[in-house]
mmCIF file of C-alpha atoms in Angstrom:
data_model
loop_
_atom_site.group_PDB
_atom_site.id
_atom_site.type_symbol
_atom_site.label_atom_id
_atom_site.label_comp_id
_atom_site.label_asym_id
_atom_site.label_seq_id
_atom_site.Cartn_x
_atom_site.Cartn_y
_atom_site.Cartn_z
ATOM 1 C CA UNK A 1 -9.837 8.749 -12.799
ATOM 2 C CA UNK A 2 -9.284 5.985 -10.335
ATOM 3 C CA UNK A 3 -10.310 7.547 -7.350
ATOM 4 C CA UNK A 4 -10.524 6.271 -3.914
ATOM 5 C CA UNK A 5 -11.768 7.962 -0.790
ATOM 6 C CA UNK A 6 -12.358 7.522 2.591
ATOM 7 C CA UNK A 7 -14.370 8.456 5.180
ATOM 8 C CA UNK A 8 -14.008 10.049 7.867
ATOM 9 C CA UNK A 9 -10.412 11.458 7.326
ATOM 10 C CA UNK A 10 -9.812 11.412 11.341
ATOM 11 C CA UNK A 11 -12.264 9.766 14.198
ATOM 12 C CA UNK A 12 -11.067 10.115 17.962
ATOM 13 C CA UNK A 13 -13.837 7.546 19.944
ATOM 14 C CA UNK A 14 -13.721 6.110 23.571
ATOM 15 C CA UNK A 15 -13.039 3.112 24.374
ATOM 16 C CA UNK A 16 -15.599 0.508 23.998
ATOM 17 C CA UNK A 17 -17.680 2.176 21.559
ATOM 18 C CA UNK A 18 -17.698 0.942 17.751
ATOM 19 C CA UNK A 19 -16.714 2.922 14.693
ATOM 20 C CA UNK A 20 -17.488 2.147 11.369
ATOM 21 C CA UNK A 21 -14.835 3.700 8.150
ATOM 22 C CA UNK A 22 -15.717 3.719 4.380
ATOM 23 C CA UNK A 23 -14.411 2.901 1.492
ATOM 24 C CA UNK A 24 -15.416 4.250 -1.737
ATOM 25 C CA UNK A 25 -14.702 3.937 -5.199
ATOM 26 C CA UNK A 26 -15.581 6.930 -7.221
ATOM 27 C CA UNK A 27 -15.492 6.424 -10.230
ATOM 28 C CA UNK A 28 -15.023 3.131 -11.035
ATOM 29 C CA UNK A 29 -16.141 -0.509 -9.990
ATOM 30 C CA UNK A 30 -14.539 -2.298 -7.326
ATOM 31 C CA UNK A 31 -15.259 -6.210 -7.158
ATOM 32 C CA UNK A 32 -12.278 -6.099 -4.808
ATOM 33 C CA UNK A 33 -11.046 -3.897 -1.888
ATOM 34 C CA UNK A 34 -8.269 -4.168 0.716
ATOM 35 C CA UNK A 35 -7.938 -2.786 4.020
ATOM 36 C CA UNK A 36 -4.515 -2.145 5.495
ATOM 37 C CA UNK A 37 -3.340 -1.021 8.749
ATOM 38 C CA UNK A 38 -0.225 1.489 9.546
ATOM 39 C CA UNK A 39 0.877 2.140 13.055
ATOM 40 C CA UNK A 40 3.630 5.315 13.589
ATOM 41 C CA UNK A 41 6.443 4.753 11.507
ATOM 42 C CA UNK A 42 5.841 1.538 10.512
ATOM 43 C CA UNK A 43 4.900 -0.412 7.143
ATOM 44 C CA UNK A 44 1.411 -1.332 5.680
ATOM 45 C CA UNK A 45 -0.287 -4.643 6.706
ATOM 46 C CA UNK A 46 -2.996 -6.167 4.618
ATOM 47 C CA UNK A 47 -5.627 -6.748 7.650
ATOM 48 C CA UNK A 48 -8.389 -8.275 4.931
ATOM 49 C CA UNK A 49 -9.215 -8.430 1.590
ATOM 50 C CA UNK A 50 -12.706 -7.772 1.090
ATOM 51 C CA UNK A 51 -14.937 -9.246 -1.896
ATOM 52 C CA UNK A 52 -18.381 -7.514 -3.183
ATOM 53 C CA UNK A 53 -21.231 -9.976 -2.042
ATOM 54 C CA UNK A 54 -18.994 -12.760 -0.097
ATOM 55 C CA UNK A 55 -17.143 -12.880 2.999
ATOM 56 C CA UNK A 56 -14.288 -11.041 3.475
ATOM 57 C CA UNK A 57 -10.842 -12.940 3.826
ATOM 58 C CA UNK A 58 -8.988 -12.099 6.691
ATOM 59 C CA UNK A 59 -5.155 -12.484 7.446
ATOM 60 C CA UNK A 60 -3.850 -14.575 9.738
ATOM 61 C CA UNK A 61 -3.933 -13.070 13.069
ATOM 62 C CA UNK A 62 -6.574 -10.109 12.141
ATOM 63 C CA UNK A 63 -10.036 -11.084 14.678
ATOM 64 C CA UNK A 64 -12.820 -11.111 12.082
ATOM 65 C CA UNK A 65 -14.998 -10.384 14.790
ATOM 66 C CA UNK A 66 -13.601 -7.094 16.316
ATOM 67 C CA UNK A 67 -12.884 -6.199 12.636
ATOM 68 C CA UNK A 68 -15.911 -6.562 10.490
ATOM 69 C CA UNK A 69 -15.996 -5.959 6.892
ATOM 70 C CA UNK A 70 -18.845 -5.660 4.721
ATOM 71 C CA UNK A 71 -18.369 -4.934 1.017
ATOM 72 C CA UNK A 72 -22.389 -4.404 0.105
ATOM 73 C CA UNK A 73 -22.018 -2.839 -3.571
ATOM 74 C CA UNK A 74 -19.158 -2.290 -6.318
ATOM 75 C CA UNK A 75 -18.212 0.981 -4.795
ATOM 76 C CA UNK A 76 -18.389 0.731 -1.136
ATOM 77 C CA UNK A 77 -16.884 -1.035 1.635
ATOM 78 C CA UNK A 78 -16.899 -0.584 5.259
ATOM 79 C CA UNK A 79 -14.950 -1.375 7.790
ATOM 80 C CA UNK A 80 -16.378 -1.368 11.598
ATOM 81 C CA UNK A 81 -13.906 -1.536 14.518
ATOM 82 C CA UNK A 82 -16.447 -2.420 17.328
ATOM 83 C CA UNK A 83 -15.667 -2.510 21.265
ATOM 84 C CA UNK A 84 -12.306 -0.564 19.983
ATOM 85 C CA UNK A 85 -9.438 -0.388 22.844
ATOM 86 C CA UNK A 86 -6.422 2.176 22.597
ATOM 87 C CA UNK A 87 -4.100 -0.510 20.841
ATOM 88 C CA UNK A 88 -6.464 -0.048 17.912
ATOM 89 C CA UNK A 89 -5.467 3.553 17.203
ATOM 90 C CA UNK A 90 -3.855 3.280 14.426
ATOM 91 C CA UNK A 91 -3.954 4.901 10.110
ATOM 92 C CA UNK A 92 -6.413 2.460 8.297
ATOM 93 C CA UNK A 93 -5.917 2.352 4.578
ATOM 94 C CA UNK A 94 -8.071 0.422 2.244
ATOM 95 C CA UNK A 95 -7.445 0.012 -1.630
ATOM 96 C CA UNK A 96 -9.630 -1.206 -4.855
ATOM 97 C CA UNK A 97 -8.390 -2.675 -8.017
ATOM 98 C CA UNK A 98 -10.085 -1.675 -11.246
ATOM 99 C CA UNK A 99 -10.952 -5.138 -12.922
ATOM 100 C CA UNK A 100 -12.324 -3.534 -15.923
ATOM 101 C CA UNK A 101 -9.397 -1.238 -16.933
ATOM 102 C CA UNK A 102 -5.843 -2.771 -18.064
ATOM 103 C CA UNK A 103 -4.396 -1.290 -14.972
ATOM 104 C CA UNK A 104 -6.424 -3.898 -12.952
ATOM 105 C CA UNK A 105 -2.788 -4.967 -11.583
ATOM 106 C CA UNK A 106 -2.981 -1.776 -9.785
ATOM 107 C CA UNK A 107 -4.327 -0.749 -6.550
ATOM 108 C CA UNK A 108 -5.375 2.853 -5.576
ATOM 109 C CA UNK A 109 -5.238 3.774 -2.456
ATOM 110 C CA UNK A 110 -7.831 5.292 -0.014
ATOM 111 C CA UNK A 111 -6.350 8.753 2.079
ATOM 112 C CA UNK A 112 -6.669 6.842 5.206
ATOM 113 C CA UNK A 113 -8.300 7.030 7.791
ATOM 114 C CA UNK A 114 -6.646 8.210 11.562
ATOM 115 C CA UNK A 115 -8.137 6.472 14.599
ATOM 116 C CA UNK A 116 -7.693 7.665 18.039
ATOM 117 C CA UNK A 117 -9.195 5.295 20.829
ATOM 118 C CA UNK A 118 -9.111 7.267 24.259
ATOM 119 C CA UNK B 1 4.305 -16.513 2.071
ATOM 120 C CA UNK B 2 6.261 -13.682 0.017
ATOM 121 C CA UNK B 3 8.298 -11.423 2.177
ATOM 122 C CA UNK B 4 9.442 -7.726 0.927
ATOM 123 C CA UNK B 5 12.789 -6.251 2.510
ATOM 124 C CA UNK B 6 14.392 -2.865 2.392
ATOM 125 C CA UNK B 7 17.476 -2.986 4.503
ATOM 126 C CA UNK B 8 17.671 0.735 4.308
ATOM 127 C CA UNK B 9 15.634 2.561 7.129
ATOM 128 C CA UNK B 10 16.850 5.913 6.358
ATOM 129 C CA UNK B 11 18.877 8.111 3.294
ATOM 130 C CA UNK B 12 19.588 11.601 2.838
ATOM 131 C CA UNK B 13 20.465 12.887 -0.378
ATOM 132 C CA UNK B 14 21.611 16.187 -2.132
ATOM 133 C CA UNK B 15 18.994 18.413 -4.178
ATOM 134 C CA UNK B 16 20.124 17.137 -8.216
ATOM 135 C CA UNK B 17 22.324 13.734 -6.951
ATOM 136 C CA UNK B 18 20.747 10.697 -7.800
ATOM 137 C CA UNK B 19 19.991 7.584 -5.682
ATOM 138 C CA UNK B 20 19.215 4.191 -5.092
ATOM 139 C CA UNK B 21 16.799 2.705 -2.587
ATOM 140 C CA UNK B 22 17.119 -1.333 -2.293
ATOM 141 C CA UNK B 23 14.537 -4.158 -1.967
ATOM 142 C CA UNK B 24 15.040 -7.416 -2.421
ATOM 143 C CA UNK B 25 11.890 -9.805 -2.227
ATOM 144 C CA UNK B 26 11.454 -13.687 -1.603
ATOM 145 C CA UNK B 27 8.949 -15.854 -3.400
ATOM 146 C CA UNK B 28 8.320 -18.820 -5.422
ATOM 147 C CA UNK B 29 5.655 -17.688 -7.833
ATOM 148 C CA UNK B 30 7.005 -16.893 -11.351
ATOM 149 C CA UNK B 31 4.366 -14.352 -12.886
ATOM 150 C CA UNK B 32 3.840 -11.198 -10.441
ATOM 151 C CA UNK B 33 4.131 -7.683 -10.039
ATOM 152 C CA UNK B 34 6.801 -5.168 -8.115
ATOM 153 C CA UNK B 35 5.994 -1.516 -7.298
ATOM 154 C CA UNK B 36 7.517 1.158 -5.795
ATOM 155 C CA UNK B 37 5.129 3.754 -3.877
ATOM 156 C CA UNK B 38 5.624 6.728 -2.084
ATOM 157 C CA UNK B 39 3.933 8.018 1.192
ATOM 158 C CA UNK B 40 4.788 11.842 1.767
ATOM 159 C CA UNK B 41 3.556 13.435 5.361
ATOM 160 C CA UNK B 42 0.275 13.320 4.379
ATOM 161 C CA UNK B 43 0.161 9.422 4.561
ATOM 162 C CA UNK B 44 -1.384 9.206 0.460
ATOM 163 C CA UNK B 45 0.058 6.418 -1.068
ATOM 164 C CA UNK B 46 1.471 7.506 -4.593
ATOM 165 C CA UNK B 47 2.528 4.615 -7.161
ATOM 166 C CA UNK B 48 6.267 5.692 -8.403
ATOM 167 C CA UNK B 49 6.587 3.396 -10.767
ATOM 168 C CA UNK B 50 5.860 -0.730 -11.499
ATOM 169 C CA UNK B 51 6.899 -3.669 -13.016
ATOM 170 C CA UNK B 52 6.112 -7.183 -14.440
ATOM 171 C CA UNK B 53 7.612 -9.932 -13.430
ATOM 172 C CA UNK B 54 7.615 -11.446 -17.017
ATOM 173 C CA UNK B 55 9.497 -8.044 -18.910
ATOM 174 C CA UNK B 56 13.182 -8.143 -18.918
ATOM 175 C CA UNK B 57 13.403 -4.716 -19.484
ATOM 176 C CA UNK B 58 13.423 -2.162 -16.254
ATOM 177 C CA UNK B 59 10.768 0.170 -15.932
ATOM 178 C CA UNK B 60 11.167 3.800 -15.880
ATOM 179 C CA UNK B 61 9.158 6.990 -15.218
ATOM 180 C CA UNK B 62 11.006 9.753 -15.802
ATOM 181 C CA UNK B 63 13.270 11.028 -13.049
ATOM 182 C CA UNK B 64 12.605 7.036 -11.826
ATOM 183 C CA UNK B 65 13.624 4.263 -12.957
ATOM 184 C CA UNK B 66 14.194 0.505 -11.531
ATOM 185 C CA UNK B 67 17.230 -1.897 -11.288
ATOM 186 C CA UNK B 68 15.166 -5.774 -11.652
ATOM 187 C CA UNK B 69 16.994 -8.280 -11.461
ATOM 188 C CA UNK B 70 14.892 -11.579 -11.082
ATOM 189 C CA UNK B 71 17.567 -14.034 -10.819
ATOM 190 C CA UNK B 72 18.137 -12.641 -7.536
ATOM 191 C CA UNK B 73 14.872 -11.225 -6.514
ATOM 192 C CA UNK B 74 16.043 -7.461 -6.596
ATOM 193 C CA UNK B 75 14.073 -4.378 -7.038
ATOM 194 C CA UNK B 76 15.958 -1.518 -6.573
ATOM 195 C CA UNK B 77 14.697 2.004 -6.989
ATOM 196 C CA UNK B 78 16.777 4.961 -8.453
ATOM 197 C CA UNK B 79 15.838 8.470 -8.764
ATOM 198 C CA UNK B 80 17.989 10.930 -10.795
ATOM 199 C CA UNK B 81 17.803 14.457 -10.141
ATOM 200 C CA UNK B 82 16.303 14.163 -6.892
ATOM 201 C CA UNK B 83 13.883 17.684 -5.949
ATOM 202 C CA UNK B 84 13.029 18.491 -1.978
ATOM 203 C CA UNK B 85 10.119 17.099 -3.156
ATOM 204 C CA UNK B 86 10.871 13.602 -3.117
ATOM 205 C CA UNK B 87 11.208 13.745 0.211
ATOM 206 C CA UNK B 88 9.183 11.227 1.781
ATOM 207 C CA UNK B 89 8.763 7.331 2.827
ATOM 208 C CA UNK B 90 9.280 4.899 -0.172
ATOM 209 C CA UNK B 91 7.585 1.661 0.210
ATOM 210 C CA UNK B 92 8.895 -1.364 -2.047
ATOM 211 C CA UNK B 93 5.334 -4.519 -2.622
ATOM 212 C CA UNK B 94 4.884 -6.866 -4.506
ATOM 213 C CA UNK B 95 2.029 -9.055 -5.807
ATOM 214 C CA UNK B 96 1.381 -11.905 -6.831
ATOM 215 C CA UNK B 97 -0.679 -12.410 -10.254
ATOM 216 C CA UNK B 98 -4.418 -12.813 -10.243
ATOM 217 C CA UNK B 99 -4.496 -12.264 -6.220
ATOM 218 C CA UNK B 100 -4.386 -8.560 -5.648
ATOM 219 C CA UNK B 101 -3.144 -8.587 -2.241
ATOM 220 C CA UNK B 102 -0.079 -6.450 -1.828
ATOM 221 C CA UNK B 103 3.074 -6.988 0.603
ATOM 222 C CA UNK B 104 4.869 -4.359 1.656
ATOM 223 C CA UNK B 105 8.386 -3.989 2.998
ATOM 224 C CA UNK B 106 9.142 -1.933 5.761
ATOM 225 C CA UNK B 107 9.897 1.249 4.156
ATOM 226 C CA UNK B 108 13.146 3.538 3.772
ATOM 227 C CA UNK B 109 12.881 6.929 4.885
ATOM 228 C CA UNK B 110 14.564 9.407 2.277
ATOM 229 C CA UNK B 111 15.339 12.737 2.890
ATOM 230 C CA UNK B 112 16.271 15.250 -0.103
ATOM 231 C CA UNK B 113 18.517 18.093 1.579
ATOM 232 C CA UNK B 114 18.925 21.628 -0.584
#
């Protein structure tokens, strides 16, 4: 149980264009999901914490409106880079909590997603 | 704002020696959460092993086990009979109770040499 996946695995897009990554729970409810970024070699940084049916909460320094977030339903949310620029390739990584098991202090985490901007 | 750090970018160990990866963490919070994860080449990040903020005793998973020490905001990570396939990137985090977010420290890189 506690599965999360992702999708796609790997996009390459030119620059300019807008591309859209999912996040899905599959087998369990997700009032919350997090979306991370992970350039070569380095750590994970929470970009935004998204919420099912509000706005998403973004950290300090993350452009809500290059990165949107919409988090329409307990199992899905989506990330959309839009007018993406090289410096956004990058391994995007999003994560739910379970609020209705006892492991809700856990997060489990997507497969990522690799984005290439050329 | 909690910070996570593991002062150790890199360690190599031998196939069946044990050791010890350290974090220490800064916050003011009292009730929270510390977990160790692991992120092998294909990037999945795989919980090793977690603990609460409000047990004394140190968690342990098998080969795995943890060093807490909350007085002075230490998490260290040890691993006992260490297999090739530990190799990997170990990520210390922590979070804080009732927010979910996670914070991440930079990583150590540990290599597991037959």
């Amino acid at each position: 149980g506690a599965v999360v996946s992702q999708h796609p695995s790997w996009v390459i897009c030119k620059s300019g264009t807008s591309v859209k990554i999912e996040c899905r729970s599959l087998d369990f409810q997700a009032t919350t999901m997090f979306w991370y970024r992970q350039f070569p070699k380095q750590s994970l940084m929470l970009m935004a914490t998204s919420n099912e049916g509000s706005k998403a909460t973004y950290e300090q320094g993350v452009e809500k409106d290059k990165f949107l977030i919409n988090h329409a339903s307990l199992t899905l949310s989506t990330l959309t880079v839009t007018s993406a620029h090289p410096e956004d390739s990058s391994f995007y990584i999003c994560s739910a909590r379970d609020l209705g098991a006892s492991s809700y202090n856990e997060q489990f985490f997507g497969p990522g997603t690799r984005l290439t901007v050329l | 704002a909690q910070t996570v750090t593991q002062s150790q970018p890199e360690m190599s160990v031998q196939e069946a020696e044990t050791v010890t990866l350290s974090c220490t963490y800064d916050t003011s919070e009292s009730n929270y959460y510390l977990f160790w994860y692991k992120q092998p080449p294909s990037r999945q990040m795989i919980l090793v092993i977690r603990q609460e903020a409000y047990k004394q005793q140190n968690a342990t998973e098998n080969r795995f086990s943890v060093n807490f020490q909350k007085a002075a905001k230490s998490f260290s990570l040890k691993i006992s009979d260490s297999q090739l396939g530990d190799t990997a990137m170990y990520f210390c985090a922590f979070m804080k109770h009732g927010v979910g977010d996670m914070r991440f420290g930079a990583g150590t890189r540990l290599t597991v040499k037959p």
